[in-house]
Amino acid sequence: MEIKTAIEINASVGLVWDTLMNFHGYADWNPFIKDISGLPDVGGILKVTIQPPNKKQMTFTPVVISNNIEKEFRWKGKLLIKGIFDGEHYFELQGVNEGKTIFIHGEIFRGLLVPLFGGMLSETKKGFEMMNHALKIECERKATN
């Protein structure tokens, strides 16, 4: 199962990337990912706290599997034991022109329990969309300053 969302942001790829990778700033603008700490290097372990709409906050410790500067940032996490409920979360950036970026935000879910979490995943998609919109507002605000 996969959730995939996208939004066009009127800001450069570099500005969008810098905003995404500034984990300390998430509390100021991000309604979905409330906090990230850790190093974004491949193999690094992050501590990520999310809050899907109408759900409790959840904190997990995924491993960074891709950090391709200004193109893609990806991590992989699991619920309890690998193979039960695993998620591969990703941010992809595509430059349209000098001042425009397509931000693709998604997650691929695998594991035995994925079919049982359908309701939660629809709220998670709403959370992705809320984050995308907030990222657009934040980056476009920065681009005009």
PDB file of C-alpha atoms in Angstrom:
ATOM      1  CA  MET A   1       0.000   0.000   0.000  1.00  0.00           C
ATOM      2  CA  GLU A   2       1.280   3.493  -0.810  1.00  0.00           C
ATOM      3  CA  ILE A   3       0.253   7.028   0.059  1.00  0.00           C
ATOM      4  CA  LYS A   4       1.557   9.554  -2.465  1.00  0.00           C
ATOM      5  CA  THR A   5       0.828  13.277  -2.459  1.00  0.00           C
ATOM      6  CA  ALA A   6       2.254  16.237  -4.376  1.00  0.00           C
ATOM      7  CA  ILE A   7       2.120  20.020  -4.389  1.00  0.00           C
ATOM      8  CA  GLU A   8       3.655  22.773  -6.504  1.00  0.00           C
ATOM      9  CA  ILE A   9       5.639  25.312  -4.490  1.00  0.00           C
ATOM     10  CA  ASN A  10       6.634  28.717  -5.866  1.00  0.00           C
ATOM     11  CA  ALA A  11      10.164  28.544  -4.490  1.00  0.00           C
ATOM     12  CA  SER A  12      13.482  27.119  -5.632  1.00  0.00           C
ATOM     13  CA  VAL A  13      14.447  23.499  -5.027  1.00  0.00           C
ATOM     14  CA  GLY A  14      17.274  24.730  -2.794  1.00  0.00           C
ATOM     15  CA  LEU A  15      14.953  26.726  -0.559  1.00  0.00           C
ATOM     16  CA  VAL A  16      12.451  23.851  -0.262  1.00  0.00           C
ATOM     17  CA  TRP A  17      15.268  21.404   0.505  1.00  0.00           C
ATOM     18  CA  ASP A  18      16.768  23.696   3.145  1.00  0.00           C
ATOM     19  CA  THR A  19      13.370  24.069   4.813  1.00  0.00           C
ATOM     20  CA  LEU A  20      12.807  20.297   4.853  1.00  0.00           C
ATOM     21  CA  MET A  21      16.258  19.550   6.235  1.00  0.00           C
ATOM     22  CA  ASN A  22      16.012  22.180   8.990  1.00  0.00           C
ATOM     23  CA  PHE A  23      14.511  19.752  11.489  1.00  0.00           C
ATOM     24  CA  HIS A  24      14.681  22.319  14.313  1.00  0.00           C
ATOM     25  CA  GLY A  25      12.271  24.558  12.395  1.00  0.00           C
ATOM     26  CA  TYR A  26       9.511  21.947  12.055  1.00  0.00           C
ATOM     27  CA  ALA A  27       7.780  23.057  15.251  1.00  0.00           C
ATOM     28  CA  ASP A  28       7.273  26.508  13.698  1.00  0.00           C
ATOM     29  CA  TRP A  29       5.386  25.421  10.586  1.00  0.00           C
ATOM     30  CA  ASN A  30       4.722  21.671  10.349  1.00  0.00           C
ATOM     31  CA  PRO A  31       1.295  20.457  11.556  1.00  0.00           C
ATOM     32  CA  PHE A  32       2.041  16.772  10.850  1.00  0.00           C
ATOM     33  CA  ILE A  33       5.689  16.044  11.662  1.00  0.00           C
ATOM     34  CA  LYS A  34       5.952  17.718  15.023  1.00  0.00           C
ATOM     35  CA  ASP A  35       9.615  16.936  15.647  1.00  0.00           C
ATOM     36  CA  ILE A  36      12.634  15.271  14.039  1.00  0.00           C
ATOM     37  CA  SER A  37      16.009  14.838  15.636  1.00  0.00           C
ATOM     38  CA  GLY A  38      19.113  12.965  14.598  1.00  0.00           C
ATOM     39  CA  LEU A  39      21.522  13.175  11.695  1.00  0.00           C
ATOM     40  CA  PRO A  40      20.137  12.914   8.158  1.00  0.00           C
ATOM     41  CA  ASP A  41      23.079  10.804   6.950  1.00  0.00           C
ATOM     42  CA  VAL A  42      22.390   7.440   5.285  1.00  0.00           C
ATOM     43  CA  GLY A  43      22.401   4.815   8.034  1.00  0.00           C
ATOM     44  CA  GLY A  44      21.589   7.412  10.677  1.00  0.00           C
ATOM     45  CA  ILE A  45      18.759   6.867  13.135  1.00  0.00           C
ATOM     46  CA  LEU A  46      16.170   9.600  13.469  1.00  0.00           C
ATOM     47  CA  LYS A  47      13.626  10.220  16.186  1.00  0.00           C
ATOM     48  CA  VAL A  48      10.406  11.325  14.479  1.00  0.00           C
ATOM     49  CA  THR A  49       7.182  12.448  16.150  1.00  0.00           C
ATOM     50  CA  ILE A  50       4.082  12.694  13.962  1.00  0.00           C
ATOM     51  CA  GLN A  51       0.482  13.558  14.665  1.00  0.00           C
ATOM     52  CA  PRO A  52      -2.072  12.548  12.040  1.00  0.00           C
ATOM     53  CA  PRO A  53      -5.331  14.532  12.209  1.00  0.00           C
ATOM     54  CA  ASN A  54      -7.654  13.301  14.967  1.00  0.00           C
ATOM     55  CA  LYS A  55      -5.036  10.809  16.214  1.00  0.00           C
ATOM     56  CA  LYS A  56      -2.540  10.697  19.067  1.00  0.00           C
ATOM     57  CA  GLN A  57       1.082  11.623  18.546  1.00  0.00           C
ATOM     58  CA  MET A  58       3.388   8.740  17.661  1.00  0.00           C
ATOM     59  CA  THR A  59       7.168   8.652  17.972  1.00  0.00           C
ATOM     60  CA  PHE A  60       9.358   6.184  16.135  1.00  0.00           C
ATOM     61  CA  THR A  61      13.028   5.726  15.238  1.00  0.00           C
ATOM     62  CA  PRO A  62      13.497   5.084  11.516  1.00  0.00           C
ATOM     63  CA  VAL A  63      16.795   4.641   9.671  1.00  0.00           C
ATOM     64  CA  VAL A  64      17.780   7.070   6.887  1.00  0.00           C
ATOM     65  CA  ILE A  65      18.101   5.132   3.627  1.00  0.00           C
ATOM     66  CA  SER A  66      18.575   7.989   1.136  1.00  0.00           C
ATOM     67  CA  ASN A  67      19.796  11.566   1.318  1.00  0.00           C
ATOM     68  CA  ASN A  68      20.283  12.768  -2.238  1.00  0.00           C
ATOM     69  CA  ILE A  69      20.737  16.531  -1.784  1.00  0.00           C
ATOM     70  CA  GLU A  70      17.963  18.649  -3.326  1.00  0.00           C
ATOM     71  CA  LYS A  71      16.366  15.511  -4.819  1.00  0.00           C
ATOM     72  CA  GLU A  72      15.272  12.924  -2.245  1.00  0.00           C
ATOM     73  CA  PHE A  73      15.229  12.193   1.483  1.00  0.00           C
ATOM     74  CA  ARG A  74      13.955   8.787   2.583  1.00  0.00           C
ATOM     75  CA  TRP A  75      13.751   6.792   5.803  1.00  0.00           C
ATOM     76  CA  LYS A  76      12.477   3.343   6.740  1.00  0.00           C
ATOM     77  CA  GLY A  77      10.800   2.427  10.001  1.00  0.00           C
ATOM     78  CA  LYS A  78       8.957  -0.473  11.558  1.00  0.00           C
ATOM     79  CA  LEU A  79       6.336  -1.146  14.182  1.00  0.00           C
ATOM     80  CA  LEU A  80       7.821  -3.477  16.797  1.00  0.00           C
ATOM     81  CA  ILE A  81       9.247  -6.230  14.557  1.00  0.00           C
ATOM     82  CA  LYS A  82      10.288  -5.968  10.901  1.00  0.00           C
ATOM     83  CA  GLY A  83       7.606  -7.389   8.604  1.00  0.00           C
ATOM     84  CA  ILE A  84       4.624  -6.587  10.832  1.00  0.00           C
ATOM     85  CA  PHE A  85       4.058  -2.964   9.764  1.00  0.00           C
ATOM     86  CA  ASP A  86       6.945  -1.281   7.946  1.00  0.00           C
ATOM     87  CA  GLY A  87       6.942   2.134   6.346  1.00  0.00           C
ATOM     88  CA  GLU A  88       9.304   3.766   3.865  1.00  0.00           C
ATOM     89  CA  HIS A  89       8.705   7.515   4.051  1.00  0.00           C
ATOM     90  CA  TYR A  90       9.970   9.820   1.316  1.00  0.00           C
ATOM     91  CA  PHE A  91      10.275  13.431   0.225  1.00  0.00           C
ATOM     92  CA  GLU A  92      11.140  14.032  -3.445  1.00  0.00           C
ATOM     93  CA  LEU A  93      11.854  17.401  -5.070  1.00  0.00           C
ATOM     94  CA  GLN A  94      11.541  18.128  -8.772  1.00  0.00           C
ATOM     95  CA  GLY A  95      12.631  21.508 -10.091  1.00  0.00           C
ATOM     96  CA  VAL A  96      10.171  22.888 -12.644  1.00  0.00           C
ATOM     97  CA  ASN A  97      12.189  26.050 -13.269  1.00  0.00           C
ATOM     98  CA  GLU A  98      14.368  28.424 -11.249  1.00  0.00           C
ATOM     99  CA  GLY A  99      11.576  29.416  -8.883  1.00  0.00           C
ATOM    100  CA  LYS A 100       9.193  26.477  -8.857  1.00  0.00           C
ATOM    101  CA  THR A 101       9.383  23.028  -7.241  1.00  0.00           C
ATOM    102  CA  ILE A 102       7.147  19.971  -7.243  1.00  0.00           C
ATOM    103  CA  PHE A 103       7.229  18.425  -3.764  1.00  0.00           C
ATOM    104  CA  ILE A 104       6.262  14.747  -3.669  1.00  0.00           C
ATOM    105  CA  HIS A 105       5.570  13.315  -0.228  1.00  0.00           C
ATOM    106  CA  GLY A 106       4.685   9.707   0.344  1.00  0.00           C
ATOM    107  CA  GLU A 107       5.097   6.443   2.161  1.00  0.00           C
ATOM    108  CA  ILE A 108       5.127   2.818   1.090  1.00  0.00           C
ATOM    109  CA  PHE A 109       3.668   0.447   3.682  1.00  0.00           C
ATOM    110  CA  ARG A 110       4.455  -3.261   3.858  1.00  0.00           C
ATOM    111  CA  GLY A 111       3.752  -5.999   6.363  1.00  0.00           C
ATOM    112  CA  LEU A 112       1.172  -8.355   7.794  1.00  0.00           C
ATOM    113  CA  LEU A 113      -0.846  -5.697   9.636  1.00  0.00           C
ATOM    114  CA  VAL A 114      -1.102  -3.120   6.827  1.00  0.00           C
ATOM    115  CA  PRO A 115      -4.630  -4.210   5.782  1.00  0.00           C
ATOM    116  CA  LEU A 116      -5.854  -3.649   9.354  1.00  0.00           C
ATOM    117  CA  PHE A 117      -4.687  -0.030   9.444  1.00  0.00           C
ATOM    118  CA  GLY A 118      -6.738   1.345   6.524  1.00  0.00           C
ATOM    119  CA  GLY A 119      -8.532   3.959   8.629  1.00  0.00           C
ATOM    120  CA  MET A 120      -5.329   5.209  10.161  1.00  0.00           C
ATOM    121  CA  LEU A 121      -3.706   5.470   6.744  1.00  0.00           C
ATOM    122  CA  SER A 122      -6.461   7.739   5.414  1.00  0.00           C
ATOM    123  CA  GLU A 123      -5.797  10.117   8.335  1.00  0.00           C
ATOM    124  CA  THR A 124      -2.076   9.840   7.613  1.00  0.00           C
ATOM    125  CA  LYS A 125      -2.706  10.960   4.015  1.00  0.00           C
ATOM    126  CA  LYS A 126      -4.585  13.997   5.350  1.00  0.00           C
ATOM    127  CA  GLY A 127      -1.563  14.713   7.546  1.00  0.00           C
ATOM    128  CA  PHE A 128       0.748  14.559   4.511  1.00  0.00           C
ATOM    129  CA  GLU A 129      -1.515  16.996   2.662  1.00  0.00           C
ATOM    130  CA  MET A 130      -1.585  19.351   5.658  1.00  0.00           C
ATOM    131  CA  MET A 131       2.218  19.255   5.813  1.00  0.00           C
ATOM    132  CA  ASN A 132       2.531  19.849   2.061  1.00  0.00           C
ATOM    133  CA  HIS A 133       0.303  22.918   2.263  1.00  0.00           C
ATOM    134  CA  ALA A 134       2.174  24.263   5.303  1.00  0.00           C
ATOM    135  CA  LEU A 135       5.524  23.672   3.535  1.00  0.00           C
ATOM    136  CA  LYS A 136       4.235  25.607   0.518  1.00  0.00           C
ATOM    137  CA  ILE A 137       3.206  28.538   2.713  1.00  0.00           C
ATOM    138  CA  GLU A 138       6.528  28.509   4.605  1.00  0.00           C
ATOM    139  CA  CYS A 139       8.713  28.295   1.491  1.00  0.00           C
ATOM    140  CA  GLU A 140       6.744  30.884  -0.462  1.00  0.00           C
ATOM    141  CA  ARG A 141       6.934  33.237   2.519  1.00  0.00           C
ATOM    142  CA  LYS A 142      10.725  32.780   2.638  1.00  0.00           C
ATOM    143  CA  ALA A 143      11.000  33.207  -1.154  1.00  0.00           C
ATOM    144  CA  THR A 144       9.363  36.635  -1.023  1.00  0.00           C
ATOM    145  CA  ASN A 145      11.544  37.944   1.827  1.00  0.00           C
TER     146      ASN A 145
END
